[in-house]
Amino acid sequence: LQFTEEKLGQAEKTELDAHFENLLARADCTKNWTEKILRQTEVLLQPNPSARVEEFLYEKLDRKVPSRVTNGELLAQYMTEAANDFGPGTPYGKTLIKVGETQRHLGAAEREFIRSASVSFLTPLRNFLEGDWRTISKERRILQNRRLDLDACKARLKKAKAAEAKAAVTH
């Protein structure tokens, strides 16, 4: 009732400390930017949306995400197979083997980068959103409910005093 009356402008609202309001605004801003950065980093690390959904499901089921071959590693595999088909002694075969080996190293480096970014960068962001932010939101709701209770009590007190004053005037 208090909340509705406040929204309709029929009840007074106790304002929170300006510094505290500023902290709440900063917390909201931090949460929003953290979500955006987390999502975009996931897109950067895994551009395939269906693979991202699959990885998300594995995480939610607390299962290990199966290791994927990177595009560089796949290209290296094709180049090595082609080199074997053309003959490793031919100039084209030798070149494919050399370039394929380099691609394999690049693919392995990409895999390590993805793993490292996930552990060192994405995990702290998720921990903030799933831990700290939930705590902040819960405490904010509790504070809001307590403020509403306080304002409702103030309104009842004000009505009681007004009724008492009216009764005193009529007696």
Coordinates of C-alpha atoms in Angstrom, one line a residue:
L1 CA 0.0 0.0 0.0
Q2 CA 2.8 2.4 0.9
F3 CA 4.6 1.6 -2.3
T4 CA 1.5 2.2 -4.4
E5 CA 0.7 5.5 -2.6
E6 CA 4.3 6.7 -3.1
K7 CA 4.1 5.9 -6.9
L8 CA 0.8 7.8 -7.1
G9 CA 2.3 10.7 -5.2
Q10 CA -0.1 10.3 -2.3
A11 CA 2.5 9.4 0.4
E12 CA 5.8 10.8 1.5
K13 CA 8.9 8.8 0.8
T14 CA 11.9 8.8 3.1
E15 CA 14.9 9.7 0.9
L16 CA 18.1 7.7 1.3
D17 CA 21.4 9.3 1.9
A18 CA 22.8 11.0 -1.2
H19 CA 26.2 9.1 -0.9
F20 CA 24.3 5.8 -0.6
E21 CA 22.1 6.6 -3.6
N22 CA 25.4 7.3 -5.5
L23 CA 26.8 3.9 -4.4
L24 CA 23.6 2.2 -5.6
A25 CA 23.8 4.0 -9.0
R26 CA 27.5 3.0 -9.3
A27 CA 26.6 -0.6 -8.4
D28 CA 23.8 -0.7 -11.1
C29 CA 26.3 0.8 -13.7
T30 CA 28.9 -1.8 -12.7
K31 CA 26.4 -4.6 -13.1
N32 CA 25.2 -3.5 -16.5
W33 CA 28.7 -3.0 -17.9
T34 CA 29.9 -6.3 -16.4
E35 CA 27.1 -8.1 -18.1
K36 CA 27.8 -6.4 -21.5
I37 CA 31.6 -7.1 -21.2
L38 CA 31.0 -10.7 -20.2
R39 CA 28.6 -11.4 -23.1
Q40 CA 30.8 -9.7 -25.7
T41 CA 33.9 -11.5 -24.4
E42 CA 32.1 -14.8 -24.7
V43 CA 31.1 -13.9 -28.3
L44 CA 34.8 -13.0 -29.1
L45 CA 36.1 -16.3 -27.6
Q46 CA 33.4 -18.4 -29.2
P47 CA 31.7 -16.8 -32.2
N48 CA 29.5 -19.8 -32.9
P49 CA 26.2 -19.2 -31.0
S50 CA 25.2 -22.8 -30.8
A51 CA 28.6 -23.8 -29.4
R52 CA 28.1 -21.0 -26.7
V53 CA 24.7 -22.4 -25.8
E54 CA 26.2 -25.9 -25.6
E55 CA 29.0 -24.6 -23.3
F56 CA 26.5 -22.7 -21.2
L57 CA 24.5 -25.9 -20.7
Y58 CA 27.6 -27.9 -19.7
E59 CA 28.4 -25.2 -17.2
K60 CA 24.9 -25.2 -15.7
L61 CA 25.0 -29.0 -15.4
D62 CA 28.4 -28.8 -13.7
R63 CA 30.0 -30.9 -16.4
K64 CA 33.3 -30.4 -18.1
V65 CA 33.0 -28.7 -21.5
P66 CA 34.4 -31.0 -24.2
S67 CA 37.6 -29.8 -25.8
R68 CA 37.0 -28.4 -29.3
V69 CA 39.5 -28.3 -32.2
T70 CA 40.2 -24.7 -33.1
N71 CA 39.9 -23.5 -36.7
G72 CA 43.7 -23.2 -36.9
E73 CA 44.1 -26.8 -35.7
L74 CA 41.6 -28.0 -38.2
L75 CA 43.4 -26.1 -41.0
A76 CA 46.7 -27.6 -39.8
Q77 CA 45.2 -31.1 -40.0
Y78 CA 43.9 -30.5 -43.5
M79 CA 47.3 -29.2 -44.6
T80 CA 49.1 -32.2 -43.2
E81 CA 46.7 -34.6 -44.8
A82 CA 47.1 -32.8 -48.1
A83 CA 50.9 -32.8 -47.8
N84 CA 50.8 -36.6 -47.3
D85 CA 48.5 -36.9 -50.4
F86 CA 50.9 -34.8 -52.5
G87 CA 53.9 -36.4 -51.0
P88 CA 56.0 -34.9 -48.2
G89 CA 59.0 -34.8 -50.5
T90 CA 57.4 -32.5 -53.1
P91 CA 57.8 -28.7 -52.8
Y92 CA 54.1 -28.3 -52.3
G93 CA 54.0 -31.1 -49.7
K94 CA 57.0 -29.6 -47.8
T95 CA 55.3 -26.2 -47.8
L96 CA 52.0 -27.6 -46.6
I97 CA 53.8 -29.4 -43.8
K98 CA 55.7 -26.3 -42.7
V99 CA 52.6 -24.0 -42.9
G100 CA 50.4 -26.8 -41.3
E101 CA 52.8 -27.0 -38.3
T102 CA 52.7 -23.2 -37.9
Q103 CA 48.9 -23.3 -38.0
R104 CA 48.9 -26.1 -35.4
H105 CA 51.0 -23.9 -33.1
L106 CA 48.7 -21.0 -33.7
G107 CA 45.6 -23.1 -33.0
A108 CA 47.2 -24.4 -29.8
A109 CA 48.0 -20.8 -28.7
E110 CA 44.4 -19.8 -29.5
R111 CA 43.0 -22.7 -27.4
E112 CA 45.3 -21.7 -24.5
F113 CA 44.2 -18.1 -24.9
I114 CA 40.5 -19.1 -24.7
R115 CA 41.2 -21.2 -21.6
S116 CA 43.2 -18.6 -19.9
A117 CA 40.7 -15.8 -20.7
S118 CA 37.9 -17.9 -19.4
V119 CA 39.6 -18.7 -16.1
S120 CA 41.3 -15.4 -15.5
F121 CA 38.8 -12.9 -16.9
L122 CA 35.4 -14.4 -17.3
T123 CA 35.3 -16.3 -14.0
P124 CA 35.7 -13.2 -11.8
L125 CA 33.0 -11.4 -13.9
R126 CA 30.6 -14.3 -13.4
N127 CA 31.5 -14.5 -9.7
F128 CA 30.6 -10.8 -9.3
L129 CA 27.2 -11.3 -11.1
E130 CA 26.3 -14.6 -9.4
G131 CA 27.6 -13.8 -6.0
D132 CA 28.2 -10.1 -5.1
W133 CA 25.5 -8.7 -7.3
R134 CA 22.9 -11.2 -5.9
T135 CA 23.9 -10.1 -2.3
I136 CA 23.6 -6.4 -3.3
S137 CA 20.2 -7.0 -4.8
K138 CA 18.9 -8.9 -1.8
E139 CA 20.1 -6.3 0.6
R140 CA 18.6 -3.6 -1.6
R141 CA 15.2 -5.3 -1.5
I142 CA 15.4 -5.7 2.3
L143 CA 16.3 -2.0 2.7
Q144 CA 13.5 -1.0 0.4
N145 CA 11.0 -3.1 2.4
R146 CA 12.3 -1.6 5.7
R147 CA 12.0 1.9 4.3
L148 CA 8.4 1.2 3.1
D149 CA 7.6 -0.1 6.6
L150 CA 9.1 3.0 8.2
D151 CA 7.2 5.3 5.9
A152 CA 3.9 3.4 6.5
C153 CA 4.5 3.7 10.3
K154 CA 5.2 7.4 9.9
A155 CA 2.0 7.8 7.9
R156 CA 0.0 5.9 10.6
L157 CA 1.5 8.1 13.3
K158 CA 0.7 11.2 11.4
K159 CA -2.9 10.1 10.9
A160 CA -3.2 9.2 14.6
K161 CA -1.8 12.6 15.6
A162 CA -4.1 14.3 13.2
A163 CA -7.1 12.3 14.6
E164 CA -5.9 13.0 18.2
A165 CA -5.7 16.8 17.5
K166 CA -9.1 16.7 15.8
A167 CA -10.6 14.9 18.8
A168 CA -9.0 17.4 21.2
V169 CA -10.5 20.3 19.3
T170 CA -14.0 18.8 19.3
H171 CA -13.9 18.1 23.1

